[in-house]
Amino acid sequence: ATGCTVVLKPSEVAPLSAHVLAEILHDAGVPRGVFNLVDGDGPTVGAALSSHPGVDMVSFTGSTRAGILIGKAAADTVKKVALELGGKSPNIILEGAPLEQAVGHGIRVMMNNAGQNCNAPSRMLVPRRRLAEVEAIAAALAGEVVVGDPAKPGTGMGPVASEAHWRKVQGLIAKGIDEGARLVCGGTGRPEGLARGFYVKPTIFSSVTNDMTIAREEIFGPVLCILPYDDEDEAIRIANDTPYGLSAYVYGDTLEHARRVGSRIRAG
């Protein structure tokens, strides 16, 4: 039977849950070799699996840099490679779209898992004339997010994965402020009432331009950038102006309108 091997590097967020899954499969009687779990880092275990002629396919979730290395390592054995790399996904809200619904969905998805999702809709593109309305809706919704211990009932957002990542997110928020983006809510530091832990304030920037660092780099935290546009062509140009391309979102007044715009976005 074809087997599946999962490789975890030491710094992975959820190695324990993967180990529990392996134990469940073992206890359930899954035949040996169908599922394997290997702890190790990319340069050793990852490189060996990517280049080994006995491995038929490699699926990887992680950085663009590592994805390129895997593709190169796999080329000599012509194995299948499936890559889910970084994202700076655009979320285009078209003229005439139901604003409360569209912005609400964008905020909920963006803040899910403290923004630590490859496909997070981290660039919200909105008609310039409706920018103030979008800011007000977004700020109100972000203010309703309860940040704290995820084990406590009512908590809507927990911490980010590590101290190193917390510092990275804080640095990018500071960078957004320094580069002139307008801070609508949130900012640097921990949320009020949380003196310790790797918690990040739900943060929204507006009047962001696509050349700013926060619009170019994947923050991987609860930080939303709102970018105004003047017409659909400009919205599509901004959406496609990214080194990434994992996913994209479109909200329109009709399904046909949204699909028409969506077909012009380079994503997926």
PDB file of C-alpha atoms in Angstrom:
ATOM      1  CA  ALA A   1       0.000   0.000   0.000  1.00  0.00           C
ATOM      2  CA  THR A   2       1.109   3.550  -0.635  1.00  0.00           C
ATOM      3  CA  GLY A   3       2.299   5.146   2.584  1.00  0.00           C
ATOM      4  CA  CYS A   4       2.212   8.674   3.957  1.00  0.00           C
ATOM      5  CA  THR A   5       5.077  10.210   5.891  1.00  0.00           C
ATOM      6  CA  VAL A   6       4.683  13.411   7.892  1.00  0.00           C
ATOM      7  CA  VAL A   7       7.825  15.376   8.740  1.00  0.00           C
ATOM      8  CA  LEU A   8       7.842  17.859  11.599  1.00  0.00           C
ATOM      9  CA  LYS A   9      10.669  20.252  12.358  1.00  0.00           C
ATOM     10  CA  PRO A  10      11.394  20.951  16.055  1.00  0.00           C
ATOM     11  CA  SER A  11       9.845  24.439  15.929  1.00  0.00           C
ATOM     12  CA  GLU A  12       6.488  23.298  14.478  1.00  0.00           C
ATOM     13  CA  VAL A  13       3.448  24.732  16.246  1.00  0.00           C
ATOM     14  CA  ALA A  14       1.635  21.432  16.728  1.00  0.00           C
ATOM     15  CA  PRO A  15       4.060  18.484  17.012  1.00  0.00           C
ATOM     16  CA  LEU A  16       2.164  17.118  20.020  1.00  0.00           C
ATOM     17  CA  SER A  17      -1.124  16.883  18.137  1.00  0.00           C
ATOM     18  CA  ALA A  18       0.629  15.052  15.282  1.00  0.00           C
ATOM     19  CA  HIS A  19       2.129  12.592  17.758  1.00  0.00           C
ATOM     20  CA  VAL A  20      -1.304  12.002  19.254  1.00  0.00           C
ATOM     21  CA  LEU A  21      -2.663  11.370  15.756  1.00  0.00           C
ATOM     22  CA  ALA A  22       0.102   8.813  15.152  1.00  0.00           C
ATOM     23  CA  GLU A  23      -0.791   7.060  18.405  1.00  0.00           C
ATOM     24  CA  ILE A  24      -4.480   6.986  17.456  1.00  0.00           C
ATOM     25  CA  LEU A  25      -3.704   5.438  14.066  1.00  0.00           C
ATOM     26  CA  HIS A  26      -1.427   2.868  15.695  1.00  0.00           C
ATOM     27  CA  ASP A  27      -4.006   1.939  18.336  1.00  0.00           C
ATOM     28  CA  ALA A  28      -6.691   1.689  15.649  1.00  0.00           C
ATOM     29  CA  GLY A  29      -4.689  -1.006  13.879  1.00  0.00           C
ATOM     30  CA  VAL A  30      -3.631   0.888  10.772  1.00  0.00           C
ATOM     31  CA  PRO A  31      -1.039  -1.352   9.035  1.00  0.00           C
ATOM     32  CA  ARG A  32       2.611  -0.477   9.570  1.00  0.00           C
ATOM     33  CA  GLY A  33       4.001   1.863   6.910  1.00  0.00           C
ATOM     34  CA  VAL A  34       0.701   3.424   5.884  1.00  0.00           C
ATOM     35  CA  PHE A  35       1.413   6.410   8.120  1.00  0.00           C
ATOM     36  CA  ASN A  36       4.811   7.447   9.418  1.00  0.00           C
ATOM     37  CA  LEU A  37       5.836  10.418  11.545  1.00  0.00           C
ATOM     38  CA  VAL A  38       9.401  11.726  11.406  1.00  0.00           C
ATOM     39  CA  ASP A  39      10.778  14.550  13.549  1.00  0.00           C
ATOM     40  CA  GLY A  40      13.546  16.511  11.894  1.00  0.00           C
ATOM     41  CA  ASP A  41      14.520  19.710  10.116  1.00  0.00           C
ATOM     42  CA  GLY A  42      14.350  20.697   6.465  1.00  0.00           C
ATOM     43  CA  PRO A  43      18.064  20.574   5.559  1.00  0.00           C
ATOM     44  CA  THR A  44      18.342  16.946   6.764  1.00  0.00           C
ATOM     45  CA  VAL A  45      15.076  14.983   6.766  1.00  0.00           C
ATOM     46  CA  GLY A  46      13.271  17.291   4.327  1.00  0.00           C
ATOM     47  CA  ALA A  47      16.097  17.280   1.798  1.00  0.00           C
ATOM     48  CA  ALA A  48      16.465  13.494   2.014  1.00  0.00           C
ATOM     49  CA  LEU A  49      12.773  12.871   1.345  1.00  0.00           C
ATOM     50  CA  SER A  50      12.588  15.488  -1.425  1.00  0.00           C
ATOM     51  CA  SER A  51      15.434  13.904  -3.382  1.00  0.00           C
ATOM     52  CA  HIS A  52      14.916  10.210  -2.579  1.00  0.00           C
ATOM     53  CA  PRO A  53      13.893   8.067  -5.587  1.00  0.00           C
ATOM     54  CA  GLY A  54      11.642   5.939  -3.394  1.00  0.00           C
ATOM     55  CA  VAL A  55       9.385   8.888  -2.543  1.00  0.00           C
ATOM     56  CA  ASP A  56       6.700   9.475  -5.184  1.00  0.00           C
ATOM     57  CA  MET A  57       5.255  12.758  -3.970  1.00  0.00           C
ATOM     58  CA  VAL A  58       6.145  15.600  -1.618  1.00  0.00           C
ATOM     59  CA  SER A  59       3.557  17.986  -0.174  1.00  0.00           C
ATOM     60  CA  PHE A  60       4.919  20.978   1.688  1.00  0.00           C
ATOM     61  CA  THR A  61       3.448  23.870   3.656  1.00  0.00           C
ATOM     62  CA  GLY A  62       5.867  26.645   4.552  1.00  0.00           C
ATOM     63  CA  SER A  63       8.028  29.405   3.158  1.00  0.00           C
ATOM     64  CA  THR A  64       8.593  30.255  -0.497  1.00  0.00           C
ATOM     65  CA  ARG A  65      12.349  29.837   0.009  1.00  0.00           C
ATOM     66  CA  ALA A  66      11.949  26.271   1.270  1.00  0.00           C
ATOM     67  CA  GLY A  67       9.405  25.479  -1.456  1.00  0.00           C
ATOM     68  CA  ILE A  68      11.909  26.458  -4.145  1.00  0.00           C
ATOM     69  CA  LEU A  69      14.557  24.206  -2.590  1.00  0.00           C
ATOM     70  CA  ILE A  70      12.112  21.288  -2.460  1.00  0.00           C
ATOM     71  CA  GLY A  71      11.146  21.774  -6.109  1.00  0.00           C
ATOM     72  CA  LYS A  72      14.817  21.723  -7.124  1.00  0.00           C
ATOM     73  CA  ALA A  73      15.597  18.684  -4.979  1.00  0.00           C
ATOM     74  CA  ALA A  74      12.614  16.775  -6.384  1.00  0.00           C
ATOM     75  CA  ALA A  75      13.371  17.558 -10.038  1.00  0.00           C
ATOM     76  CA  ASP A  76      15.997  14.854 -10.571  1.00  0.00           C
ATOM     77  CA  THR A  77      13.542  12.090  -9.636  1.00  0.00           C
ATOM     78  CA  VAL A  78      10.572  13.747 -11.400  1.00  0.00           C
ATOM     79  CA  LYS A  79       8.308  13.271  -8.397  1.00  0.00           C
ATOM     80  CA  LYS A  80       5.063  15.128  -7.871  1.00  0.00           C
ATOM     81  CA  VAL A  81       5.350  18.227  -5.692  1.00  0.00           C
ATOM     82  CA  ALA A  82       2.435  20.100  -4.087  1.00  0.00           C
ATOM     83  CA  LEU A  83       3.396  23.388  -2.441  1.00  0.00           C
ATOM     84  CA  GLU A  84       1.357  25.627  -0.158  1.00  0.00           C
ATOM     85  CA  LEU A  85       3.631  28.594   0.391  1.00  0.00           C
ATOM     86  CA  GLY A  86       3.243  32.095   1.789  1.00  0.00           C
ATOM     87  CA  GLY A  87       0.287  34.328   1.116  1.00  0.00           C
ATOM     88  CA  LYS A  88      -0.666  37.987   1.024  1.00  0.00           C
ATOM     89  CA  SER A  89      -4.163  37.286  -0.215  1.00  0.00           C
ATOM     90  CA  PRO A  90      -6.261  40.129  -1.619  1.00  0.00           C
ATOM     91  CA  ASN A  91      -9.873  40.515  -0.525  1.00  0.00           C
ATOM     92  CA  ILE A  92     -11.578  42.720  -3.113  1.00  0.00           C
ATOM     93  CA  ILE A  93     -14.845  44.299  -2.000  1.00  0.00           C
ATOM     94  CA  LEU A  94     -16.522  45.586  -5.139  1.00  0.00           C
ATOM     95  CA  GLU A  95     -18.760  48.610  -5.507  1.00  0.00           C
ATOM     96  CA  GLY A  96     -22.286  47.578  -4.574  1.00  0.00           C
ATOM     97  CA  ALA A  97     -21.249  44.643  -2.398  1.00  0.00           C
ATOM     98  CA  PRO A  98     -23.067  44.242   0.951  1.00  0.00           C
ATOM     99  CA  LEU A  99     -20.529  46.137   3.025  1.00  0.00           C
ATOM    100  CA  GLU A 100     -21.389  44.865   6.513  1.00  0.00           C
ATOM    101  CA  GLN A 101     -21.353  41.271   5.325  1.00  0.00           C
ATOM    102  CA  ALA A 102     -18.201  41.584   3.227  1.00  0.00           C
ATOM    103  CA  VAL A 103     -16.132  43.448   5.821  1.00  0.00           C
ATOM    104  CA  GLY A 104     -17.452  41.218   8.598  1.00  0.00           C
ATOM    105  CA  HIS A 105     -16.374  38.086   6.780  1.00  0.00           C
ATOM    106  CA  GLY A 106     -12.970  39.595   6.078  1.00  0.00           C
ATOM    107  CA  ILE A 107     -12.401  40.498   9.732  1.00  0.00           C
ATOM    108  CA  ARG A 108     -13.539  37.105  11.055  1.00  0.00           C
ATOM    109  CA  VAL A 109     -11.340  35.142   8.677  1.00  0.00           C
ATOM    110  CA  MET A 110      -8.377  37.474   9.201  1.00  0.00           C
ATOM    111  CA  MET A 111      -8.460  37.194  12.993  1.00  0.00           C
ATOM    112  CA  ASN A 112      -9.061  33.444  13.025  1.00  0.00           C
ATOM    113  CA  ASN A 113      -6.169  31.567  14.649  1.00  0.00           C
ATOM    114  CA  ALA A 114      -4.566  34.945  15.464  1.00  0.00           C
ATOM    115  CA  GLY A 115      -4.004  35.523  11.748  1.00  0.00           C
ATOM    116  CA  GLN A 116      -1.697  32.513  11.461  1.00  0.00           C
ATOM    117  CA  ASN A 117      -3.177  31.210   8.228  1.00  0.00           C
ATOM    118  CA  CYS A 118      -1.417  31.035   4.860  1.00  0.00           C
ATOM    119  CA  ASN A 119      -4.624  32.043   3.079  1.00  0.00           C
ATOM    120  CA  ALA A 120      -5.599  34.881   5.435  1.00  0.00           C
ATOM    121  CA  PRO A 121      -7.280  37.754   3.503  1.00  0.00           C
ATOM    122  CA  SER A 122      -4.720  40.241   4.788  1.00  0.00           C
ATOM    123  CA  ARG A 123      -5.163  42.902   2.069  1.00  0.00           C
ATOM    124  CA  MET A 124      -8.716  44.282   1.962  1.00  0.00           C
ATOM    125  CA  LEU A 125      -9.253  46.328  -1.208  1.00  0.00           C
ATOM    126  CA  VAL A 126     -12.211  48.716  -1.028  1.00  0.00           C
ATOM    127  CA  PRO A 127     -13.682  51.538  -3.158  1.00  0.00           C
ATOM    128  CA  ARG A 128     -12.004  54.760  -2.093  1.00  0.00           C
ATOM    129  CA  ARG A 129     -15.296  56.614  -1.583  1.00  0.00           C
ATOM    130  CA  ARG A 130     -16.381  53.983   0.954  1.00  0.00           C
ATOM    131  CA  LEU A 131     -13.111  53.880   2.868  1.00  0.00           C
ATOM    132  CA  ALA A 132     -14.437  55.669   5.963  1.00  0.00           C
ATOM    133  CA  GLU A 133     -17.431  53.303   6.179  1.00  0.00           C
ATOM    134  CA  VAL A 134     -15.170  50.261   5.896  1.00  0.00           C
ATOM    135  CA  GLU A 135     -12.841  51.593   8.581  1.00  0.00           C
ATOM    136  CA  ALA A 136     -15.715  52.127  11.001  1.00  0.00           C
ATOM    137  CA  ILE A 137     -17.165  48.661  10.446  1.00  0.00           C
ATOM    138  CA  ALA A 138     -13.763  46.978  10.670  1.00  0.00           C
ATOM    139  CA  ALA A 139     -12.751  48.820  13.845  1.00  0.00           C
ATOM    140  CA  ALA A 140     -16.037  47.964  15.562  1.00  0.00           C
ATOM    141  CA  LEU A 141     -15.738  44.283  14.697  1.00  0.00           C
ATOM    142  CA  ALA A 142     -12.080  44.083  15.688  1.00  0.00           C
ATOM    143  CA  GLY A 143     -13.006  45.688  19.005  1.00  0.00           C
ATOM    144  CA  GLU A 144     -15.390  42.804  19.698  1.00  0.00           C
ATOM    145  CA  VAL A 145     -12.632  40.194  19.456  1.00  0.00           C
ATOM    146  CA  VAL A 146     -11.862  38.847  22.935  1.00  0.00           C
ATOM    147  CA  VAL A 147      -8.133  38.085  23.191  1.00  0.00           C
ATOM    148  CA  GLY A 148      -6.888  35.772  25.903  1.00  0.00           C
ATOM    149  CA  ASP A 149      -6.520  32.211  27.122  1.00  0.00           C
ATOM    150  CA  PRO A 150      -8.062  30.020  24.404  1.00  0.00           C
ATOM    151  CA  ALA A 151      -9.128  27.495  27.056  1.00  0.00           C
ATOM    152  CA  LYS A 152     -11.518  30.028  28.605  1.00  0.00           C
ATOM    153  CA  PRO A 153     -15.103  30.263  27.286  1.00  0.00           C
ATOM    154  CA  GLY A 154     -15.767  33.382  25.254  1.00  0.00           C
ATOM    155  CA  THR A 155     -12.193  33.838  24.031  1.00  0.00           C
ATOM    156  CA  GLY A 156     -12.107  34.702  20.354  1.00  0.00           C
ATOM    157  CA  MET A 157      -8.372  34.845  19.745  1.00  0.00           C
ATOM    158  CA  GLY A 158      -5.394  33.276  21.473  1.00  0.00           C
ATOM    159  CA  PRO A 159      -1.662  33.986  21.252  1.00  0.00           C
ATOM    160  CA  VAL A 160       0.686  33.595  18.311  1.00  0.00           C
ATOM    161  CA  ALA A 161       2.965  30.583  18.199  1.00  0.00           C
ATOM    162  CA  SER A 162       6.172  31.749  19.865  1.00  0.00           C
ATOM    163  CA  GLU A 163       8.092  34.670  21.318  1.00  0.00           C
ATOM    164  CA  ALA A 164      10.190  34.925  18.152  1.00  0.00           C
ATOM    165  CA  HIS A 165       7.072  35.176  16.016  1.00  0.00           C
ATOM    166  CA  TRP A 166       5.477  37.674  18.435  1.00  0.00           C
ATOM    167  CA  ARG A 167       8.528  39.904  18.046  1.00  0.00           C
ATOM    168  CA  LYS A 168       8.352  39.609  14.262  1.00  0.00           C
ATOM    169  CA  VAL A 169       4.681  40.646  14.222  1.00  0.00           C
ATOM    170  CA  GLN A 170       5.372  43.534  16.593  1.00  0.00           C
ATOM    171  CA  GLY A 171       8.198  44.714  14.372  1.00  0.00           C
ATOM    172  CA  LEU A 172       5.993  44.689  11.275  1.00  0.00           C
ATOM    173  CA  ILE A 173       3.234  46.612  13.061  1.00  0.00           C
ATOM    174  CA  ALA A 174       5.817  49.222  14.053  1.00  0.00           C
ATOM    175  CA  LYS A 175       7.034  49.260  10.445  1.00  0.00           C
ATOM    176  CA  GLY A 176       3.518  50.001   9.221  1.00  0.00           C
ATOM    177  CA  ILE A 177       3.270  52.961  11.570  1.00  0.00           C
ATOM    178  CA  ASP A 178       6.719  54.218  10.557  1.00  0.00           C
ATOM    179  CA  GLU A 179       5.902  53.986   6.844  1.00  0.00           C
ATOM    180  CA  GLY A 180       2.797  56.135   7.223  1.00  0.00           C
ATOM    181  CA  ALA A 181      -0.122  53.727   7.182  1.00  0.00           C
ATOM    182  CA  ARG A 182      -3.048  54.989   9.271  1.00  0.00           C
ATOM    183  CA  LEU A 183      -3.584  52.904  12.400  1.00  0.00           C
ATOM    184  CA  VAL A 184      -7.328  52.343  12.787  1.00  0.00           C
ATOM    185  CA  CYS A 185      -7.104  50.107  15.849  1.00  0.00           C
ATOM    186  CA  GLY A 186      -4.654  47.896  17.704  1.00  0.00           C
ATOM    187  CA  GLY A 187      -0.942  48.595  17.453  1.00  0.00           C
ATOM    188  CA  THR A 188       2.182  47.378  19.181  1.00  0.00           C
ATOM    189  CA  GLY A 189       2.294  45.719  22.586  1.00  0.00           C
ATOM    190  CA  ARG A 190      -0.028  43.250  24.267  1.00  0.00           C
ATOM    191  CA  PRO A 191      -3.783  43.796  24.568  1.00  0.00           C
ATOM    192  CA  GLU A 192      -5.006  45.528  27.693  1.00  0.00           C
ATOM    193  CA  GLY A 193      -5.144  43.233  30.706  1.00  0.00           C
ATOM    194  CA  LEU A 194      -2.583  40.750  29.352  1.00  0.00           C
ATOM    195  CA  ALA A 195       0.812  41.370  30.939  1.00  0.00           C
ATOM    196  CA  ARG A 196       2.431  38.175  29.673  1.00  0.00           C
ATOM    197  CA  GLY A 197       2.043  35.708  26.840  1.00  0.00           C
ATOM    198  CA  PHE A 198       2.475  36.082  23.088  1.00  0.00           C
ATOM    199  CA  TYR A 199      -0.775  37.966  22.519  1.00  0.00           C
ATOM    200  CA  VAL A 200      -1.164  40.496  19.704  1.00  0.00           C
ATOM    201  CA  LYS A 201      -3.742  43.251  19.502  1.00  0.00           C
ATOM    202  CA  PRO A 202      -6.208  42.837  16.612  1.00  0.00           C
ATOM    203  CA  THR A 203      -4.685  45.489  14.374  1.00  0.00           C
ATOM    204  CA  ILE A 204      -6.076  47.295  11.346  1.00  0.00           C
ATOM    205  CA  PHE A 205      -4.215  49.714   9.089  1.00  0.00           C
ATOM    206  CA  SER A 206      -5.919  51.882   6.480  1.00  0.00           C
ATOM    207  CA  SER A 207      -4.784  54.056   3.582  1.00  0.00           C
ATOM    208  CA  VAL A 208      -2.152  51.423   2.940  1.00  0.00           C
ATOM    209  CA  THR A 209      -0.306  51.535  -0.374  1.00  0.00           C
ATOM    210  CA  ASN A 210       0.884  48.347  -1.981  1.00  0.00           C
ATOM    211  CA  ASP A 211       4.554  49.337  -1.792  1.00  0.00           C
ATOM    212  CA  MET A 212       4.503  49.407   2.021  1.00  0.00           C
ATOM    213  CA  THR A 213       6.206  46.572   3.882  1.00  0.00           C
ATOM    214  CA  ILE A 214       2.989  45.488   5.589  1.00  0.00           C
ATOM    215  CA  ALA A 215       1.349  45.109   2.166  1.00  0.00           C
ATOM    216  CA  ARG A 216       4.264  43.133   0.698  1.00  0.00           C
ATOM    217  CA  GLU A 217       5.295  40.751   3.480  1.00  0.00           C
ATOM    218  CA  GLU A 218       3.283  37.954   5.036  1.00  0.00           C
ATOM    219  CA  ILE A 219       2.848  39.058   8.650  1.00  0.00           C
ATOM    220  CA  PHE A 220       1.155  35.824   9.768  1.00  0.00           C
ATOM    221  CA  GLY A 221      -0.595  37.624  12.583  1.00  0.00           C
ATOM    222  CA  PRO A 222      -3.897  39.446  13.238  1.00  0.00           C
ATOM    223  CA  VAL A 223      -2.953  42.476  11.138  1.00  0.00           C
ATOM    224  CA  LEU A 224      -5.254  43.670   8.345  1.00  0.00           C
ATOM    225  CA  CYS A 225      -4.271  46.178   5.650  1.00  0.00           C
ATOM    226  CA  ILE A 226      -7.054  48.200   3.993  1.00  0.00           C
ATOM    227  CA  LEU A 227      -6.121  49.538   0.553  1.00  0.00           C
ATOM    228  CA  PRO A 228      -8.409  51.938  -1.344  1.00  0.00           C
ATOM    229  CA  TYR A 229      -8.875  51.724  -5.113  1.00  0.00           C
ATOM    230  CA  ASP A 230     -10.534  54.000  -7.679  1.00  0.00           C
ATOM    231  CA  ASP A 231     -11.813  51.460 -10.210  1.00  0.00           C
ATOM    232  CA  GLU A 232     -11.898  47.699 -10.802  1.00  0.00           C
ATOM    233  CA  ASP A 233      -8.879  47.670 -13.068  1.00  0.00           C
ATOM    234  CA  GLU A 234      -6.820  49.277 -10.333  1.00  0.00           C
ATOM    235  CA  ALA A 235      -8.171  46.799  -7.761  1.00  0.00           C
ATOM    236  CA  ILE A 236      -7.152  43.861  -9.939  1.00  0.00           C
ATOM    237  CA  ARG A 237      -3.732  45.386 -10.604  1.00  0.00           C
ATOM    238  CA  ILE A 238      -3.130  45.810  -6.867  1.00  0.00           C
ATOM    239  CA  ALA A 239      -4.419  42.313  -6.125  1.00  0.00           C
ATOM    240  CA  ASN A 240      -2.002  40.771  -8.618  1.00  0.00           C
ATOM    241  CA  ASP A 241       0.947  42.904  -7.512  1.00  0.00           C
ATOM    242  CA  THR A 242       2.378  40.377  -5.048  1.00  0.00           C
ATOM    243  CA  PRO A 243       5.166  37.786  -5.027  1.00  0.00           C
ATOM    244  CA  TYR A 244       2.642  35.334  -3.575  1.00  0.00           C
ATOM    245  CA  GLY A 245      -0.600  34.014  -5.036  1.00  0.00           C
ATOM    246  CA  LEU A 246      -1.982  31.329  -2.758  1.00  0.00           C
ATOM    247  CA  SER A 247      -5.590  32.519  -2.649  1.00  0.00           C
ATOM    248  CA  ALA A 248      -7.907  35.480  -3.185  1.00  0.00           C
ATOM    249  CA  TYR A 249     -11.374  36.645  -2.174  1.00  0.00           C
ATOM    250  CA  VAL A 250     -13.965  38.725  -4.024  1.00  0.00           C
ATOM    251  CA  TYR A 251     -17.237  40.199  -2.748  1.00  0.00           C
ATOM    252  CA  GLY A 252     -19.598  41.652  -5.347  1.00  0.00           C
ATOM    253  CA  ASP A 253     -23.142  42.854  -5.788  1.00  0.00           C
ATOM    254  CA  THR A 254     -23.875  39.712  -7.841  1.00  0.00           C
ATOM    255  CA  LEU A 255     -22.237  36.310  -8.127  1.00  0.00           C
ATOM    256  CA  GLU A 256     -21.588  36.899 -11.810  1.00  0.00           C
ATOM    257  CA  HIS A 257     -19.804  40.185 -11.094  1.00  0.00           C
ATOM    258  CA  ALA A 258     -17.625  38.580  -8.442  1.00  0.00           C
ATOM    259  CA  ARG A 259     -16.745  35.663 -10.725  1.00  0.00           C
ATOM    260  CA  ARG A 260     -15.869  38.002 -13.583  1.00  0.00           C
ATOM    261  CA  VAL A 261     -13.414  39.905 -11.400  1.00  0.00           C
ATOM    262  CA  GLY A 262     -12.137  36.726  -9.781  1.00  0.00           C
ATOM    263  CA  SER A 263     -11.212  35.257 -13.146  1.00  0.00           C
ATOM    264  CA  ARG A 264      -8.698  38.089 -13.633  1.00  0.00           C
ATOM    265  CA  ILE A 265      -6.832  37.450 -10.362  1.00  0.00           C
ATOM    266  CA  ARG A 266      -3.684  35.327 -10.448  1.00  0.00           C
ATOM    267  CA  ALA A 267      -4.182  33.098  -7.421  1.00  0.00           C
ATOM    268  CA  GLY A 268      -4.710  29.493  -6.473  1.00  0.00           C
TER     269      GLY A 268
END
